[in-house]
Amino acid sequence: MPFYDYKCNQCGQTTEVKHGMNEKPAVKCEFCHSANTQRVFHTFASVGGGQSSHGSGCSSCGSGTCGSCGH
């Protein structure tokens, strides 16, 4: 099962929670115990610096649009 980060909108701390991809658990902040949390989405870069589908050498491309090289 993957781990997900949830940021507390009350105190700003981040809590890591392990749950299934299709689960939507009610997450409470482990610091202030607020239920006002929101899942934090992360972007992933490939390791190794391989060529993108655009041939520019940018390793963070993958969705067809790259925010770092503009292709």
mmCIF file with all atom_site columns, N, CA and C in Angstrom, residues 10-56:
data_model
loop_
_atom_site.group_PDB
_atom_site.id
_atom_site.type_symbol
_atom_site.label_atom_id
_atom_site.label_alt_id
_atom_site.label_comp_id
_atom_site.label_asym_id
_atom_site.label_entity_id
_atom_site.label_seq_id
_atom_site.pdbx_PDB_ins_code
_atom_site.Cartn_x
_atom_site.Cartn_y
_atom_site.Cartn_z
_atom_site.occupancy
_atom_site.B_iso_or_equiv
_atom_site.pdbx_formal_charge
_atom_site.auth_seq_id
_atom_site.auth_comp_id
_atom_site.auth_asym_id
_atom_site.auth_atom_id
_atom_site.pdbx_PDB_model_num
ATOM 1   N N  . GLN A 1 10 ? -5.179  23.596 9.545   1.00 0.00 ? 10 GLN A N  1
ATOM 2   C CA . GLN A 1 10 ? -5.257  24.308 10.825  1.00 0.00 ? 10 GLN A CA 1
ATOM 3   C C  . GLN A 1 10 ? -3.870  24.744 11.297  1.00 0.00 ? 10 GLN A C  1
ATOM 4   N N  . CYS A 1 11 ? -2.918  23.796 11.377  1.00 0.00 ? 11 CYS A N  1
ATOM 5   C CA . CYS A 1 11 ? -1.596  24.105 11.930  1.00 0.00 ? 11 CYS A CA 1
ATOM 6   C C  . CYS A 1 11 ? -0.476  24.066 10.899  1.00 0.00 ? 11 CYS A C  1
ATOM 7   N N  . GLY A 1 12 ? -0.746  23.538 9.685   1.00 0.00 ? 12 GLY A N  1
ATOM 8   C CA . GLY A 1 12 ? 0.248   23.527 8.623   1.00 0.00 ? 12 GLY A CA 1
ATOM 9   C C  . GLY A 1 12 ? 1.188   22.335 8.624   1.00 0.00 ? 12 GLY A C  1
ATOM 10  N N  . GLN A 1 13 ? 1.074   21.442 9.583   1.00 0.00 ? 13 GLN A N  1
ATOM 11  C CA . GLN A 1 13 ? 1.935   20.262 9.661   1.00 0.00 ? 13 GLN A CA 1
ATOM 12  C C  . GLN A 1 13 ? 1.487   19.213 8.647   1.00 0.00 ? 13 GLN A C  1
ATOM 13  N N  . THR A 1 14 ? 2.397   18.311 8.294   1.00 0.00 ? 14 THR A N  1
ATOM 14  C CA . THR A 1 14 ? 2.095   17.250 7.341   1.00 0.00 ? 14 THR A CA 1
ATOM 15  C C  . THR A 1 14 ? 2.092   15.901 8.047   1.00 0.00 ? 14 THR A C  1
ATOM 16  N N  . THR A 1 15 ? 1.091   15.098 7.757   1.00 0.00 ? 15 THR A N  1
ATOM 17  C CA . THR A 1 15 ? 0.939   13.763 8.325   1.00 0.00 ? 15 THR A CA 1
ATOM 18  C C  . THR A 1 15 ? 1.014   12.750 7.194   1.00 0.00 ? 15 THR A C  1
ATOM 19  N N  . GLU A 1 16 ? 1.759   11.674 7.383   1.00 0.00 ? 16 GLU A N  1
ATOM 20  C CA . GLU A 1 16 ? 1.877   10.617 6.386   1.00 0.00 ? 16 GLU A CA 1
ATOM 21  C C  . GLU A 1 16 ? 0.914   9.490  6.752   1.00 0.00 ? 16 GLU A C  1
ATOM 22  N N  . VAL A 1 17 ? 0.115   9.070  5.765   1.00 0.00 ? 17 VAL A N  1
ATOM 23  C CA . VAL A 1 17 ? -0.906  8.039  5.998   1.00 0.00 ? 17 VAL A CA 1
ATOM 24  C C  . VAL A 1 17 ? -0.762  6.953  4.943   1.00 0.00 ? 17 VAL A C  1
ATOM 25  N N  . LYS A 1 18 ? -0.825  5.702  5.370   1.00 0.00 ? 18 LYS A N  1
ATOM 26  C CA . LYS A 1 18 ? -0.761  4.559  4.464   1.00 0.00 ? 18 LYS A CA 1
ATOM 27  C C  . LYS A 1 18 ? -2.186  4.074  4.202   1.00 0.00 ? 18 LYS A C  1
ATOM 28  N N  . HIS A 1 19 ? -2.572  4.066  2.913   1.00 0.00 ? 19 HIS A N  1
ATOM 29  C CA . HIS A 1 19 ? -3.892  3.553  2.552   1.00 0.00 ? 19 HIS A CA 1
ATOM 30  C C  . HIS A 1 19 ? -3.922  3.198  1.081   1.00 0.00 ? 19 HIS A C  1
ATOM 31  N N  . GLY A 1 20 ? -4.919  2.464  0.672   1.00 0.00 ? 20 GLY A N  1
ATOM 32  C CA . GLY A 1 20 ? -5.078  2.045  -0.713  1.00 0.00 ? 20 GLY A CA 1
ATOM 33  C C  . GLY A 1 20 ? -5.336  3.223  -1.643  1.00 0.00 ? 20 GLY A C  1
ATOM 34  N N  . MET A 1 21 ? -5.031  3.032  -2.914  1.00 0.00 ? 21 MET A N  1
ATOM 35  C CA . MET A 1 21 ? -5.168  4.105  -3.902  1.00 0.00 ? 21 MET A CA 1
ATOM 36  C C  . MET A 1 21 ? -6.603  4.615  -4.026  1.00 0.00 ? 21 MET A C  1
ATOM 37  N N  . ASN A 1 22 ? -7.570  3.751  -3.905  1.00 0.00 ? 22 ASN A N  1
ATOM 38  C CA . ASN A 1 22 ? -8.964  4.141  -4.088  1.00 0.00 ? 22 ASN A CA 1
ATOM 39  C C  . ASN A 1 22 ? -9.665  4.523  -2.790  1.00 0.00 ? 22 ASN A C  1
ATOM 40  N N  . GLU A 1 23 ? -8.950  4.460  -1.682  1.00 0.00 ? 23 GLU A N  1
ATOM 41  C CA . GLU A 1 23 ? -9.539  4.823  -0.391  1.00 0.00 ? 23 GLU A CA 1
ATOM 42  C C  . GLU A 1 23 ? -9.496  6.335  -0.201  1.00 0.00 ? 23 GLU A C  1
ATOM 43  N N  . LYS A 1 24 ? -10.469 6.861  0.485   1.00 0.00 ? 24 LYS A N  1
ATOM 44  C CA . LYS A 1 24 ? -10.542 8.285  0.819   1.00 0.00 ? 24 LYS A CA 1
ATOM 45  C C  . LYS A 1 24 ? -10.811 8.395  2.329   1.00 0.00 ? 24 LYS A C  1
ATOM 46  N N  . PRO A 1 25 ? -9.796  8.103  3.142   1.00 0.00 ? 25 PRO A N  1
ATOM 47  C CA . PRO A 1 25 ? -10.014 8.095  4.589   1.00 0.00 ? 25 PRO A CA 1
ATOM 48  C C  . PRO A 1 25 ? -10.170 9.508  5.158   1.00 0.00 ? 25 PRO A C  1
ATOM 49  N N  . ALA A 1 26 ? -10.855 9.599  6.275   1.00 0.00 ? 26 ALA A N  1
ATOM 50  C CA . ALA A 1 26 ? -10.942 10.865 7.011   1.00 0.00 ? 26 ALA A CA 1
ATOM 51  C C  . ALA A 1 26 ? -9.659  10.944 7.843   1.00 0.00 ? 26 ALA A C  1
ATOM 52  N N  . VAL A 1 27 ? -8.761  11.834 7.470   1.00 0.00 ? 27 VAL A N  1
ATOM 53  C CA . VAL A 1 27 ? -7.453  11.921 8.108   1.00 0.00 ? 27 VAL A CA 1
ATOM 54  C C  . VAL A 1 27 ? -7.441  13.066 9.107   1.00 0.00 ? 27 VAL A C  1
ATOM 55  N N  . LYS A 1 28 ? -6.999  12.752 10.333  1.00 0.00 ? 28 LYS A N  1
ATOM 56  C CA . LYS A 1 28 ? -6.829  13.772 11.368  1.00 0.00 ? 28 LYS A CA 1
ATOM 57  C C  . LYS A 1 28 ? -5.350  14.072 11.515  1.00 0.00 ? 28 LYS A C  1
ATOM 58  N N  . CYS A 1 29 ? -5.042  15.333 11.753  1.00 0.00 ? 29 CYS A N  1
ATOM 59  C CA . CYS A 1 29 ? -3.668  15.768 11.965  1.00 0.00 ? 29 CYS A CA 1
ATOM 60  C C  . CYS A 1 29 ? -3.127  15.106 13.227  1.00 0.00 ? 29 CYS A C  1
ATOM 61  N N  . GLU A 1 30 ? -1.926  14.518 13.126  1.00 0.00 ? 30 GLU A N  1
ATOM 62  C CA . GLU A 1 30 ? -1.345  13.857 14.296  1.00 0.00 ? 30 GLU A CA 1
ATOM 63  C C  . GLU A 1 30 ? -0.759  14.862 15.284  1.00 0.00 ? 30 GLU A C  1
ATOM 64  N N  . PHE A 1 31 ? -0.691  16.137 14.917  1.00 0.00 ? 31 PHE A N  1
ATOM 65  C CA . PHE A 1 31 ? -0.126  17.161 15.793  1.00 0.00 ? 31 PHE A CA 1
ATOM 66  C C  . PHE A 1 31 ? -1.204  17.915 16.568  1.00 0.00 ? 31 PHE A C  1
ATOM 67  N N  . CYS A 1 32 ? -2.233  18.455 15.855  1.00 0.00 ? 32 CYS A N  1
ATOM 68  C CA . CYS A 1 32 ? -3.277  19.231 16.544  1.00 0.00 ? 32 CYS A CA 1
ATOM 69  C C  . CYS A 1 32 ? -4.625  18.512 16.560  1.00 0.00 ? 32 CYS A C  1
ATOM 70  N N  . HIS A 1 33 ? -4.704  17.352 15.896  1.00 0.00 ? 33 HIS A N  1
ATOM 71  C CA . HIS A 1 33 ? -5.896  16.487 15.846  1.00 0.00 ? 33 HIS A CA 1
ATOM 72  C C  . HIS A 1 33 ? -7.078  17.088 15.081  1.00 0.00 ? 33 HIS A C  1
ATOM 73  N N  . SER A 1 34 ? -6.802  18.095 14.255  1.00 0.00 ? 34 SER A N  1
ATOM 74  C CA . SER A 1 34 ? -7.845  18.680 13.421  1.00 0.00 ? 34 SER A CA 1
ATOM 75  C C  . SER A 1 34 ? -8.194  17.717 12.290  1.00 0.00 ? 34 SER A C  1
ATOM 76  N N  . ALA A 1 35 ? -9.454  17.698 11.899  1.00 0.00 ? 35 ALA A N  1
ATOM 77  C CA . ALA A 1 35 ? -9.897  16.885 10.761  1.00 0.00 ? 35 ALA A CA 1
ATOM 78  C C  . ALA A 1 35 ? -9.859  17.698 9.473   1.00 0.00 ? 35 ALA A C  1
ATOM 79  N N  . ASN A 1 36 ? -9.402  18.934 9.547   1.00 0.00 ? 36 ASN A N  1
ATOM 80  C CA . ASN A 1 36 ? -9.333  19.830 8.389   1.00 0.00 ? 36 ASN A CA 1
ATOM 81  C C  . ASN A 1 36 ? -8.004  19.603 7.664   1.00 0.00 ? 36 ASN A C  1
ATOM 82  N N  . THR A 1 37 ? -7.903  18.471 6.973   1.00 0.00 ? 37 THR A N  1
ATOM 83  C CA . THR A 1 37 ? -6.682  18.099 6.266   1.00 0.00 ? 37 THR A CA 1
ATOM 84  C C  . THR A 1 37 ? -6.959  17.964 4.779   1.00 0.00 ? 37 THR A C  1
ATOM 85  N N  . GLN A 1 38 ? -5.888  18.043 4.005   1.00 0.00 ? 38 GLN A N  1
ATOM 86  C CA . GLN A 1 38 ? -6.007  17.959 2.547   1.00 0.00 ? 38 GLN A CA 1
ATOM 87  C C  . GLN A 1 38 ? -4.808  17.185 2.015   1.00 0.00 ? 38 GLN A C  1
ATOM 88  N N  . ARG A 1 39 ? -5.067  16.270 1.095   1.00 0.00 ? 39 ARG A N  1
ATOM 89  C CA . ARG A 1 39 ? -4.001  15.454 0.526   1.00 0.00 ? 39 ARG A CA 1
ATOM 90  C C  . ARG A 1 39 ? -3.066  16.311 -0.310  1.00 0.00 ? 39 ARG A C  1
ATOM 91  N N  . VAL A 1 40 ? -1.770  16.087 -0.146  1.00 0.00 ? 40 VAL A N  1
ATOM 92  C CA . VAL A 1 40 ? -0.744  16.823 -0.874  1.00 0.00 ? 40 VAL A CA 1
ATOM 93  C C  . VAL A 1 40 ? -0.319  15.979 -2.060  1.00 0.00 ? 40 VAL A C  1
ATOM 94  N N  . PHE A 1 41 ? -0.366  16.556 -3.245  1.00 0.00 ? 41 PHE A N  1
ATOM 95  C CA . PHE A 1 41 ? 0.044   15.842 -4.443  1.00 0.00 ? 41 PHE A CA 1
ATOM 96  C C  . PHE A 1 41 ? 1.492   16.185 -4.772  1.00 0.00 ? 41 PHE A C  1
ATOM 97  N N  . HIS A 1 42 ? 2.257   15.157 -5.114  1.00 0.00 ? 42 HIS A N  1
ATOM 98  C CA . HIS A 1 42 ? 3.658   15.315 -5.452  1.00 0.00 ? 42 HIS A CA 1
ATOM 99  C C  . HIS A 1 42 ? 3.857   14.959 -6.915  1.00 0.00 ? 42 HIS A C  1
ATOM 100 N N  . THR A 1 43 ? 4.831   15.588 -7.523  1.00 0.00 ? 43 THR A N  1
ATOM 101 C CA . THR A 1 43 ? 5.222   15.203 -8.874  1.00 0.00 ? 43 THR A CA 1
ATOM 102 C C  . THR A 1 43 ? 6.443   14.316 -8.762  1.00 0.00 ? 43 THR A C  1
ATOM 103 N N  . PHE A 1 44 ? 6.617   13.439 -9.710  1.00 0.00 ? 44 PHE A N  1
ATOM 104 C CA . PHE A 1 44 ? 7.722   12.509 -9.686  1.00 0.00 ? 44 PHE A CA 1
ATOM 105 C C  . PHE A 1 44 ? 8.600   12.740 -10.906 1.00 0.00 ? 44 PHE A C  1
ATOM 106 N N  . ALA A 1 45 ? 9.893   12.727 -10.697 1.00 0.00 ? 45 ALA A N  1
ATOM 107 C CA . ALA A 1 45 ? 10.851  12.841 -11.797 1.00 0.00 ? 45 ALA A CA 1
ATOM 108 C C  . ALA A 1 45 ? 11.521  11.493 -11.966 1.00 0.00 ? 45 ALA A C  1
ATOM 109 N N  . SER A 1 46 ? 11.860  11.162 -13.196 1.00 0.00 ? 46 SER A N  1
ATOM 110 C CA . SER A 1 46 ? 12.537  9.894  -13.425 1.00 0.00 ? 46 SER A CA 1
ATOM 111 C C  . SER A 1 46 ? 13.989  9.996  -12.977 1.00 0.00 ? 46 SER A C  1
ATOM 112 N N  . VAL A 1 47 ? 14.524  8.908  -12.529 1.00 0.00 ? 47 VAL A N  1
ATOM 113 C CA . VAL A 1 47 ? 15.911  8.861  -12.095 1.00 0.00 ? 47 VAL A CA 1
ATOM 114 C C  . VAL A 1 47 ? 16.749  8.394  -13.272 1.00 0.00 ? 47 VAL A C  1
ATOM 115 N N  . GLY A 1 48 ? 17.852  9.043  -13.533 1.00 0.00 ? 48 GLY A N  1
ATOM 116 C CA . GLY A 1 48 ? 18.734  8.621  -14.609 1.00 0.00 ? 48 GLY A CA 1
ATOM 117 C C  . GLY A 1 48 ? 18.841  9.624  -15.736 1.00 0.00 ? 48 GLY A C  1
ATOM 118 N N  . GLY A 1 49 ? 17.957  10.618 -15.771 1.00 0.00 ? 49 GLY A N  1
ATOM 119 C CA . GLY A 1 49 ? 18.054  11.676 -16.765 1.00 0.00 ? 49 GLY A CA 1
ATOM 120 C C  . GLY A 1 49 ? 17.875  11.217 -18.196 1.00 0.00 ? 49 GLY A C  1
ATOM 121 N N  . GLY A 1 50 ? 17.013  10.248 -18.437 1.00 0.00 ? 50 GLY A N  1
ATOM 122 C CA . GLY A 1 50 ? 16.779  9.748  -19.787 1.00 0.00 ? 50 GLY A CA 1
ATOM 123 C C  . GLY A 1 50 ? 16.100  10.766 -20.667 1.00 0.00 ? 50 GLY A C  1
ATOM 124 N N  . GLN A 1 51 ? 16.024  10.473 -21.949 1.00 0.00 ? 51 GLN A N  1
ATOM 125 C CA . GLN A 1 51 ? 15.390  11.354 -22.919 1.00 0.00 ? 51 GLN A CA 1
ATOM 126 C C  . GLN A 1 51 ? 13.883  11.364 -22.715 1.00 0.00 ? 51 GLN A C  1
ATOM 127 N N  . SER A 1 52 ? 13.272  12.529 -22.857 1.00 0.00 ? 52 SER A N  1
ATOM 128 C CA . SER A 1 52 ? 11.825  12.620 -22.785 1.00 0.00 ? 52 SER A CA 1
ATOM 129 C C  . SER A 1 52 ? 11.237  12.246 -24.138 1.00 0.00 ? 52 SER A C  1
ATOM 130 N N  . SER A 1 53 ? 9.914   12.229 -24.192 1.00 0.00 ? 53 SER A N  1
ATOM 131 C CA . SER A 1 53 ? 9.253   11.927 -25.456 1.00 0.00 ? 53 SER A CA 1
ATOM 132 C C  . SER A 1 53 ? 9.459   13.055 -26.464 1.00 0.00 ? 53 SER A C  1
ATOM 133 N N  . HIS A 1 54 ? 9.920   14.222 -26.005 1.00 0.00 ? 54 HIS A N  1
ATOM 134 C CA . HIS A 1 54 ? 10.170  15.350 -26.895 1.00 0.00 ? 54 HIS A CA 1
ATOM 135 C C  . HIS A 1 54 ? 11.608  15.353 -27.395 1.00 0.00 ? 54 HIS A C  1
ATOM 136 N N  . GLY A 1 55 ? 12.457  14.475 -26.871 1.00 0.00 ? 55 GLY A N  1
ATOM 137 C CA . GLY A 1 55 ? 13.839  14.400 -27.294 1.00 0.00 ? 55 GLY A CA 1
ATOM 138 C C  . GLY A 1 55 ? 14.705  15.526 -26.759 1.00 0.00 ? 55 GLY A C  1
ATOM 139 N N  . SER A 1 56 ? 14.216  16.280 -25.773 1.00 0.00 ? 56 SER A N  1
ATOM 140 C CA . SER A 1 56 ? 14.977  17.421 -25.281 1.00 0.00 ? 56 SER A CA 1
ATOM 141 C C  . SER A 1 56 ? 15.940  17.048 -24.166 1.00 0.00 ? 56 SER A C  1
#
